[in-house]
Amino acid sequence: MSQVLVASNRGPVSFSLSEDGALAMRRGGGGLVSGLAAVTGAPRDPGPLRPSEPAGASAQSGPSPDVLWVCASLSEADRTAARRSPDGRIDQAGYDTGGAAVRMLDIPEATFQRAYNAVANSTLWFVHHLLYDTPRSPHFDARARRDWQSYEAYNAAFADALARDASQGAKAAIQDYHLSLAPRMLRDRRPDLRIVHFSHTPWAPPEYYGLLPDDIGRQILLGILGADHAGFLTERWALAFLDCCELLPGVRVDRVARTVTCAGHTTRVGVHGLGVDETALRKRAAQQDVVERARALREQVGDRQLIVRIDRTELSKNIVRGLAAYREMLVNHPEWRGRVVHLAFAYPSRYDLPEYREYTAAVQRMAEQITDEFGTADWDPLIVQVNDDYPRSLAAYGLADVLLVNPIRDGMNLVAKEGPVLSEQGCALVLSREAGAASELSEDALMVNPFDVSQTAETLHQALLMPRTERAERCARLTAAATALPPQRWFADQLAALD
């Protein structure tokens, strides 16, 4: 096949530095890494996988020989590894990347931090997840403009690398909101390439997207429209993108054909759902480290029912309201006291940002309140896991009676798909209607309004009461939906859309 280039902020590997300056390499985290690793290849040691990623990708065989993954250096250790590698080619520097060809870009730290934290995570993420406290933020001033210049430089670094590495007529798959400008920049440099951009987040409706400065909002849309194909996880996010494009002057949107034409170039818009590789996920869950953690969890929980949630402490995940709903259930239904345990995985996320530090503290306060109010000498109502322990997450999936996934807004949320696949006896899924996965799983999940704590509390109660046979039947159908679009097909469909 023709050459394929993948571009994403986070790459398939990451590095750490020991005290003596030696580099240690591990597989990078995040759902994107797993989704792409099925095609590009990834280290065989799964490393520190994150709770939102489909675990199975690490079990895939080697990549196509014509695939190159371009990523950013996320840390000083990454930058050191990139500098020690020939032109940033990690795979040519003696590191075992599992067969993946990887170019790690040594972007200046100040430029990266402003592009990544100030723009991508503090602005674009907030816009697409509708997270702003609008009476107070956003506040776009001279500093925001400086940050935007760094975002432009960051995207240009990727476009330059892709343009240099691409063979004639190659396909470039540019991933996520970090690289919204790169498709247009790459097209300007290499008009012979076929380019797809895929958004892993939701897309904001026009009235909220309009919080961005007019010129910045326009640049982002025009940046993505530099691609031949723009992909989204759900129909809802694709339609919101088309709604925003309709407001651009001189742009023609054809909703029937799902195309946007701008300055003579046409971009097709498509939906590509991302599911779970069932075979590889089950294989990983059968390994000894998972089995041992499952045994320890069962001993800790005993014969009580188990409610599980697995999230990063990310603002959109809605952990505080989820904990508040569990507390309200214990208040309103005291019969569950001593008979149920809530296991909440809340892995710290984006701790560089003050909003996330404050949110993590709020999670801890709510957890302490529940434990202080209801805990007894022989019953811990809540177990909070804050360290990143992927095998324990897999073990929890298997033991869960109820899985709670209640984001305010989410691109997909693969936890809602992984949990039913690994459930041993069938779990009930309590799912936010705002999760991207809701479009595929709503018929067999118990749906909730993520802002309605009382409704969520009652739904948790009903989930615990659900007969085992009904749980198992629903879980089987959830598993079928979750595995219908495995990562290999998800990525292959993006590339096929370029043909």
Coordinates of C-alpha atoms in Angstrom, one line a residue:
M1 CA 0.0 0.0 0.0
S2 CA 1.0 3.6 -0.2
Q3 CA 2.9 5.2 2.6
V4 CA 0.9 6.2 5.7
L5 CA 2.0 8.9 8.1
V6 CA 0.3 9.3 11.5
A7 CA 0.6 12.5 13.5
S8 CA -0.5 12.9 17.1
N9 CA 0.6 14.8 20.1
R10 CA 1.2 11.7 22.2
G11 CA 3.3 9.0 20.6
P12 CA 3.4 5.2 21.1
V13 CA 6.4 5.4 23.5
S14 CA 7.5 7.7 26.3
F15 CA 10.7 8.0 28.3
S16 CA 11.9 8.7 31.8
L17 CA 15.3 9.6 33.1
S18 CA 17.0 7.8 36.0
E19 CA 19.3 9.6 38.5
D20 CA 22.3 8.6 36.5
G21 CA 20.9 10.0 33.2
A22 CA 19.9 6.7 31.7
L23 CA 16.8 6.6 29.6
A24 CA 14.0 4.1 30.2
M25 CA 11.3 3.6 27.5
R26 CA 7.7 2.6 28.1
R27 CA 4.6 2.5 26.0
G28 CA 2.8 5.8 25.9
G29 CA -0.7 6.1 27.4
G30 CA -4.1 7.2 26.2
G31 CA -6.9 5.8 24.0
L32 CA -5.4 7.3 20.8
V33 CA -2.2 5.2 21.2
S34 CA -4.2 2.0 21.5
G35 CA -6.5 2.8 18.6
L36 CA -3.6 3.5 16.3
A37 CA -1.2 0.9 17.5
A38 CA -3.2 -1.8 15.8
V39 CA -2.0 -0.5 12.5
T40 CA 1.3 1.2 13.3
G41 CA 2.7 -1.2 15.8
A42 CA 3.6 -0.5 19.4
P43 CA 6.0 -1.8 22.1
R44 CA 5.1 -5.3 23.2
D45 CA 5.5 -4.3 26.9
P46 CA 2.1 -2.5 27.5
G47 CA 3.7 -0.1 30.0
P48 CA 1.5 2.5 31.8
L49 CA -1.8 2.1 30.0
R50 CA -4.5 4.6 30.9
P51 CA -8.0 3.8 32.0
S52 CA -9.7 5.2 28.9
E53 CA -7.8 3.2 26.4
P54 CA -8.7 -0.2 24.7
A55 CA -6.1 -2.5 26.1
G56 CA -6.0 -4.9 23.3
A57 CA -3.9 -2.9 20.9
S58 CA -0.7 -3.8 22.6
A59 CA -1.2 -7.4 21.6
Q60 CA -1.2 -6.7 17.9
S61 CA 1.5 -7.9 15.6
G62 CA 4.0 -5.7 13.8
P63 CA 3.0 -2.7 11.7
S64 CA 3.0 -2.1 8.0
P65 CA 6.5 -1.4 6.8
D66 CA 5.2 1.8 5.2
V67 CA 3.9 3.5 8.4
L68 CA 5.6 6.4 10.2
W69 CA 4.3 7.9 13.4
V70 CA 5.2 11.5 14.1
C71 CA 4.7 12.7 17.7
A72 CA 5.9 15.4 20.1
S73 CA 8.3 15.1 23.0
L74 CA 6.2 15.5 26.0
S75 CA 8.9 15.7 28.7
E76 CA 12.6 16.5 29.2
A77 CA 13.3 12.7 29.0
D78 CA 11.4 12.6 25.6
R79 CA 13.4 15.5 24.4
T80 CA 16.7 13.9 25.4
A81 CA 15.7 10.7 23.6
A82 CA 14.8 12.7 20.5
R83 CA 18.2 14.5 20.5
R84 CA 20.1 11.2 21.0
S85 CA 18.3 9.7 18.0
P86 CA 19.1 10.3 14.4
D87 CA 16.9 13.2 13.4
G88 CA 14.4 12.1 16.1
R89 CA 13.9 8.6 14.7
I90 CA 13.5 6.6 18.0
D91 CA 13.3 3.3 16.1
Q92 CA 16.8 3.9 14.6
A93 CA 18.5 4.6 17.9
G94 CA 18.4 1.1 19.3
Y95 CA 15.1 1.4 21.2
D96 CA 12.6 -1.5 20.9
T97 CA 9.5 0.3 19.6
G98 CA 7.9 -3.1 18.7
G99 CA 8.5 -2.4 15.0
A100 CA 6.9 1.0 14.9
A101 CA 8.7 3.7 12.9
V102 CA 8.6 6.7 15.2
R103 CA 9.9 10.3 14.7
M104 CA 9.7 12.3 18.0
L105 CA 9.8 16.0 17.5
D106 CA 12.0 18.1 19.8
I107 CA 9.8 21.1 20.0
P108 CA 11.1 23.8 22.4
E109 CA 9.6 23.3 25.9
A110 CA 8.1 26.8 26.2
T111 CA 6.4 26.5 22.8
F112 CA 5.1 23.1 23.6
Q113 CA 3.8 24.1 27.1
R114 CA 1.9 27.1 25.7
A115 CA 0.5 25.1 22.8
Y116 CA -0.4 22.1 24.9
N117 CA -1.6 23.5 28.2
A118 CA -2.7 27.0 27.4
V119 CA -4.4 26.4 24.0
A120 CA -5.1 22.7 23.5
N121 CA -6.0 21.7 27.1
S122 CA -7.1 25.0 28.6
T123 CA -9.0 26.4 25.6
L124 CA -9.9 23.9 22.9
W125 CA -10.7 21.1 25.3
F126 CA -12.8 23.5 27.4
V127 CA -14.7 24.7 24.4
H128 CA -15.5 21.3 22.9
H129 CA -16.5 19.9 26.3
L130 CA -18.5 23.0 27.3
L131 CA -16.6 23.4 30.5
Y132 CA -16.2 27.2 30.9
D133 CA -17.6 29.1 33.8
T134 CA -18.6 31.8 31.4
P135 CA -19.1 34.7 33.8
R136 CA -15.4 34.4 34.6
S137 CA -13.8 32.7 31.6
P138 CA -12.6 32.5 28.9
H139 CA -10.5 35.7 28.9
F140 CA -8.7 36.2 25.6
D141 CA -6.0 38.9 26.0
A142 CA -2.5 39.6 24.8
R143 CA -1.2 36.6 26.7
A144 CA -3.7 34.4 24.9
R145 CA -2.5 35.7 21.6
R146 CA 1.1 34.8 22.5
D147 CA -0.1 31.3 23.4
W148 CA -1.9 31.0 20.1
Q149 CA 1.3 31.9 18.3
S150 CA 2.9 28.9 20.0
Y151 CA 0.0 26.7 18.9
E152 CA 0.6 27.8 15.4
A153 CA 4.4 27.1 15.7
Y154 CA 3.6 23.7 17.2
N155 CA 1.3 22.7 14.3
A156 CA 3.8 24.1 11.8
A157 CA 6.5 21.8 13.3
F158 CA 4.3 18.8 12.6
A159 CA 3.4 20.0 9.1
D160 CA 7.1 20.5 8.3
A161 CA 8.0 17.0 9.5
L162 CA 5.2 15.3 7.6
A163 CA 5.9 17.2 4.4
R164 CA 9.6 16.2 4.6
D165 CA 8.9 12.5 5.4
A166 CA 6.0 11.9 3.0
S167 CA 6.5 10.1 -0.3
Q168 CA 4.6 11.2 -3.4
G169 CA 0.9 10.6 -2.9
A170 CA 1.2 9.3 0.7
K171 CA -1.7 9.3 3.2
A172 CA -1.4 11.4 6.3
A173 CA -3.7 10.7 9.3
I174 CA -3.6 13.7 11.6
Q175 CA -5.2 13.1 15.0
D176 CA -7.1 15.3 17.4
Y177 CA -7.5 18.8 18.6
H178 CA -3.9 19.4 19.3
L179 CA -3.3 19.5 15.6
S180 CA -6.3 21.4 14.2
L181 CA -4.2 23.7 12.0
A182 CA -1.8 21.0 10.6
P183 CA -4.0 19.7 7.8
R184 CA -4.1 23.1 6.1
M185 CA -0.5 23.7 6.7
L186 CA 0.5 20.4 5.3
R187 CA -1.7 20.9 2.2
D188 CA 0.0 24.2 1.5
R189 CA 3.4 22.4 1.7
R190 CA 2.4 19.1 0.0
P191 CA -0.7 19.4 -2.2
D192 CA 0.0 15.9 -3.6
L193 CA -0.8 14.2 -0.2
R194 CA -4.1 12.7 0.9
I195 CA -5.0 14.0 4.3
V196 CA -7.5 12.9 7.0
H197 CA -8.0 14.7 10.3
F198 CA -9.8 12.9 13.1
S199 CA -11.3 14.6 16.2
H200 CA -11.4 12.4 19.3
T201 CA -13.3 15.0 21.3
P202 CA -16.8 16.2 21.0
W203 CA -17.3 19.2 18.7
A204 CA -19.0 22.3 20.2
P205 CA -22.2 23.7 18.8
P206 CA -21.9 27.1 17.0
E207 CA -23.2 29.2 19.9
Y208 CA -20.5 27.8 22.2
Y209 CA -17.8 27.5 19.6
G210 CA -18.3 31.3 19.2
L211 CA -16.6 31.8 22.6
L212 CA -13.4 31.6 20.7
P213 CA -12.0 34.8 19.1
D214 CA -13.5 35.1 15.6
D215 CA -10.1 34.8 13.9
I216 CA -9.0 31.8 15.9
G217 CA -12.3 30.0 15.5
R218 CA -12.0 30.6 11.8
Q219 CA -8.4 29.4 11.6
I220 CA -9.3 26.1 13.4
L221 CA -12.2 25.4 11.0
L222 CA -10.1 26.3 7.9
G223 CA -7.2 24.2 9.3
I224 CA -9.3 21.0 9.5
L225 CA -10.9 21.9 6.1
G226 CA -7.4 21.5 4.6
A227 CA -7.9 17.8 5.0
D228 CA -9.6 15.6 2.3
H229 CA -11.6 13.9 5.0
A230 CA -12.6 15.0 8.5
G231 CA -13.7 12.3 10.9
F232 CA -15.6 12.2 14.1
L233 CA -16.6 9.6 16.7
T234 CA -20.3 10.2 16.5
E235 CA -23.0 11.6 14.2
R236 CA -23.7 14.3 16.8
W237 CA -20.1 15.7 16.7
A238 CA -20.0 15.6 12.9
L239 CA -23.2 17.6 12.6
A240 CA -22.0 20.2 15.0
F241 CA -18.8 20.6 12.9
L242 CA -21.0 21.1 9.8
D243 CA -23.1 23.7 11.7
C244 CA -20.0 25.7 12.5
C245 CA -18.7 25.5 9.0
E246 CA -21.9 26.9 7.7
L247 CA -21.1 30.2 9.4
L248 CA -17.9 30.7 7.5
P249 CA -18.2 33.2 4.6
G250 CA -17.6 31.7 1.2
V251 CA -18.0 28.1 2.4
R252 CA -20.5 25.7 0.9
V253 CA -21.9 22.9 3.1
D254 CA -23.7 20.0 1.4
R255 CA -25.5 18.1 4.2
V256 CA -26.7 15.3 2.0
A257 CA -23.3 14.6 0.6
R258 CA -21.6 15.5 3.9
T259 CA -19.1 17.8 2.2
V260 CA -17.7 21.2 2.9
T261 CA -16.2 23.2 0.0
C262 CA -13.8 26.0 0.7
A263 CA -11.6 27.9 -1.8
G264 CA -12.1 25.2 -4.4
H265 CA -11.2 22.3 -2.1
T266 CA -13.8 19.8 -0.8
T267 CA -13.6 18.0 2.5
R268 CA -15.8 15.0 3.2
V269 CA -17.1 14.6 6.7
G270 CA -17.5 11.1 8.2
V271 CA -18.3 9.2 11.3
H272 CA -15.9 6.4 12.5
G273 CA -16.9 4.8 15.8
L274 CA -14.1 3.3 17.9
G275 CA -14.7 0.0 19.7
V276 CA -12.7 -2.6 21.5
D277 CA -10.6 -5.5 20.3
E278 CA -12.3 -8.2 22.3
T279 CA -9.8 -11.0 21.7
A280 CA -6.8 -9.0 22.8
L281 CA -8.6 -7.4 25.7
R282 CA -9.6 -10.7 27.1
K283 CA -6.1 -12.1 26.6
R284 CA -4.6 -9.2 28.6
A285 CA -7.2 -9.6 31.3
A286 CA -6.3 -13.3 31.7
Q287 CA -2.6 -12.5 32.6
Q288 CA -1.4 -13.3 36.1
D289 CA -1.1 -9.7 37.3
V290 CA -4.8 -9.1 36.6
V291 CA -5.8 -12.4 38.2
E292 CA -3.9 -11.6 41.4
R293 CA -5.4 -8.1 41.6
A294 CA -8.9 -9.6 41.1
R295 CA -8.3 -12.0 44.0
A296 CA -7.2 -9.2 46.2
L297 CA -10.2 -7.0 45.3
R298 CA -12.6 -9.9 46.0
E299 CA -11.1 -10.4 49.4
Q300 CA -11.4 -6.7 50.1
V301 CA -15.0 -6.4 49.0
G302 CA -16.2 -9.8 50.2
D303 CA -19.7 -10.8 49.0
R304 CA -20.9 -7.2 48.7
Q305 CA -22.1 -5.8 45.4
L306 CA -19.6 -3.6 43.6
I307 CA -20.1 -0.3 41.8
V308 CA -17.0 0.6 39.7
R309 CA -15.9 3.7 37.9
I310 CA -12.6 4.2 36.1
D311 CA -11.6 7.8 35.1
R312 CA -8.9 10.3 35.1
T313 CA -9.6 13.3 37.4
E314 CA -10.6 15.3 34.3
L315 CA -13.2 18.0 34.6
S316 CA -15.5 16.4 32.0
K317 CA -15.6 13.0 33.8
N318 CA -18.0 14.3 36.4
I319 CA -16.5 12.3 39.3
V320 CA -17.7 14.6 42.1
R321 CA -21.4 14.3 41.0
G322 CA -21.0 10.6 40.7
L323 CA -19.7 10.3 44.2
A324 CA -22.5 12.6 45.4
A325 CA -25.0 10.3 43.7
Y326 CA -23.6 7.3 45.5
R327 CA -23.8 9.2 48.8
E328 CA -27.5 10.1 48.1
M329 CA -28.3 6.5 47.3
L330 CA -26.9 5.5 50.7
V331 CA -29.0 8.2 52.4
N332 CA -32.2 7.4 50.6
H333 CA -31.7 3.6 50.6
P334 CA -30.1 2.7 53.9
E335 CA -30.6 -1.0 53.1
W336 CA -27.5 -0.8 51.0
R337 CA -25.3 0.2 53.8
G338 CA -22.9 -2.6 54.5
R339 CA -24.0 -4.4 51.3
V340 CA -22.3 -2.4 48.6
V341 CA -18.9 -1.0 47.9
H342 CA -18.0 1.8 45.4
L343 CA -14.6 1.3 43.8
A344 CA -13.6 4.6 42.2
F345 CA -10.4 4.8 40.1
A346 CA -9.6 8.5 39.9
Y347 CA -6.2 8.9 38.3
P348 CA -4.6 12.4 38.5
S349 CA -4.7 14.3 35.2
R350 CA -3.2 17.5 33.9
Y351 CA -1.9 18.5 37.2
D352 CA -0.1 21.4 35.7
L353 CA -3.4 23.2 35.4
P354 CA -4.9 24.9 38.5
E355 CA -8.5 23.9 37.5
Y356 CA -7.4 20.2 37.6
R357 CA -5.6 20.5 40.9
E358 CA -8.7 22.1 42.4
Y359 CA -11.0 19.4 40.9
T360 CA -8.8 16.6 42.2
A361 CA -9.0 18.1 45.7
A362 CA -12.8 18.3 45.3
V363 CA -12.9 14.6 44.5
Q364 CA -10.8 13.8 47.6
R365 CA -13.1 16.0 49.8
M366 CA -16.2 14.2 48.6
A367 CA -14.6 10.8 49.1
E368 CA -13.6 11.7 52.7
Q369 CA -17.1 12.9 53.4
I370 CA -18.7 9.6 52.3
T371 CA -16.2 7.5 54.3
D372 CA -16.6 9.7 57.4
E373 CA -20.4 9.6 57.2
F374 CA -21.0 6.0 56.5
G375 CA -17.9 3.9 57.2
T376 CA -18.0 1.4 60.0
A377 CA -15.4 -0.8 61.7
D378 CA -16.2 -3.7 59.2
W379 CA -17.4 -1.8 56.1
D380 CA -15.6 0.7 53.9
P381 CA -18.3 2.1 51.6
L382 CA -15.8 3.7 49.2
I383 CA -12.4 2.6 47.9
V384 CA -10.6 5.4 46.0
Q385 CA -7.7 4.3 43.8
V386 CA -5.4 7.2 42.8
N387 CA -2.3 5.5 41.4
D388 CA -2.4 4.4 37.8
D389 CA -2.8 0.6 38.0
Y390 CA -4.1 -0.8 34.7
P391 CA -4.1 -4.4 35.7
R392 CA -6.3 -3.5 38.7
S393 CA -8.7 -1.6 36.4
L394 CA -9.1 -4.7 34.3
A395 CA -9.7 -6.8 37.4
A396 CA -12.4 -4.3 38.6
Y397 CA -14.1 -4.6 35.2
G398 CA -14.4 -8.3 35.7
L399 CA -15.9 -8.1 39.2
A400 CA -18.2 -5.1 38.7
D401 CA -22.0 -5.5 39.3
V402 CA -22.5 -1.9 38.2
L403 CA -20.3 0.3 36.0
L404 CA -20.9 4.0 36.3
V405 CA -19.8 6.2 33.4
N406 CA -21.4 9.7 33.8
P407 CA -19.3 12.3 32.0
I408 CA -20.6 15.8 31.4
R409 CA -19.6 15.4 27.8
D410 CA -17.2 13.0 26.2
G411 CA -15.9 12.1 22.7
M412 CA -16.5 8.4 23.2
N413 CA -15.5 7.0 26.6
L414 CA -14.2 3.5 26.0
V415 CA -14.6 2.5 29.6
A416 CA -18.3 2.0 28.8
K417 CA -17.2 -0.5 26.2
E418 CA -14.4 -2.2 28.0
G419 CA -16.3 -2.9 31.1
P420 CA -19.1 -5.1 29.6
V421 CA -16.6 -7.0 27.5
L422 CA -14.7 -8.1 30.6
S423 CA -17.6 -8.5 33.0
E424 CA -17.6 -12.1 34.4
Q425 CA -21.2 -12.4 35.4
G426 CA -22.7 -9.4 33.5
C427 CA -22.7 -5.8 34.8
A428 CA -25.3 -3.1 34.6
L429 CA -24.1 0.0 32.8
V430 CA -25.2 3.4 34.2
L431 CA -24.3 5.7 31.3
S432 CA -24.5 9.5 30.8
R433 CA -26.5 10.6 27.8
E434 CA -23.7 13.0 27.1
A435 CA -21.1 10.3 26.6
G436 CA -20.2 9.7 22.9
A437 CA -20.7 6.0 23.6
A438 CA -24.3 6.6 24.3
S439 CA -25.2 6.7 20.6
E440 CA -24.2 3.0 20.4
L441 CA -25.0 1.7 23.9
S442 CA -28.2 3.5 25.0
E443 CA -30.6 0.7 24.3
D444 CA -29.1 -1.6 26.9
A445 CA -27.5 0.9 29.3
L446 CA -29.4 2.7 32.1
M447 CA -29.2 6.3 30.8
V448 CA -28.9 9.3 33.1
N449 CA -28.6 13.1 32.9
P450 CA -25.1 13.7 34.2
F451 CA -26.2 16.9 36.0
D452 CA -29.0 15.2 37.9
V453 CA -27.5 13.7 41.0
S454 CA -30.8 12.5 42.4
Q455 CA -31.7 10.7 39.2
T456 CA -28.2 9.1 39.1
A457 CA -28.6 7.9 42.7
E458 CA -31.9 6.2 41.9
T459 CA -30.5 4.7 38.8
L460 CA -27.6 3.2 40.8
H461 CA -30.2 1.8 43.1
Q462 CA -32.2 0.2 40.3
A463 CA -29.0 -1.2 38.7
L464 CA -28.1 -2.9 42.0
L465 CA -31.7 -4.4 42.1
M466 CA -31.6 -5.6 38.5
P467 CA -31.9 -9.4 38.3
R468 CA -28.8 -11.3 37.4
T469 CA -30.3 -12.7 34.2
E470 CA -31.3 -9.3 32.9
R471 CA -27.9 -7.9 33.7
A472 CA -26.2 -10.8 31.8
E473 CA -28.5 -10.3 28.8
R474 CA -28.0 -6.6 28.6
C475 CA -24.3 -7.0 29.1
A476 CA -24.1 -9.5 26.2
R477 CA -25.7 -7.0 23.9
L478 CA -23.5 -4.2 25.2
T479 CA -20.5 -6.4 24.4
A480 CA -21.7 -7.0 20.9
A481 CA -22.0 -3.3 20.3
A482 CA -18.7 -2.5 21.9
T483 CA -16.7 -4.9 19.7
A484 CA -18.5 -4.2 16.4
L485 CA -15.9 -1.6 15.4
P486 CA -12.4 -2.6 16.7
P487 CA -9.4 -0.3 16.5
Q488 CA -8.1 -1.9 13.3
R489 CA -11.3 -1.2 11.4
W490 CA -11.6 2.3 12.9
F491 CA -8.3 3.4 11.5
A492 CA -8.6 1.5 8.3
D493 CA -11.9 3.2 7.6
Q494 CA -10.3 6.6 8.0
L495 CA -7.7 5.7 5.4
A496 CA -10.3 4.1 3.1
A497 CA -12.2 7.4 3.1
L498 CA -9.3 9.0 1.3
D499 CA -9.8 6.6 -1.6

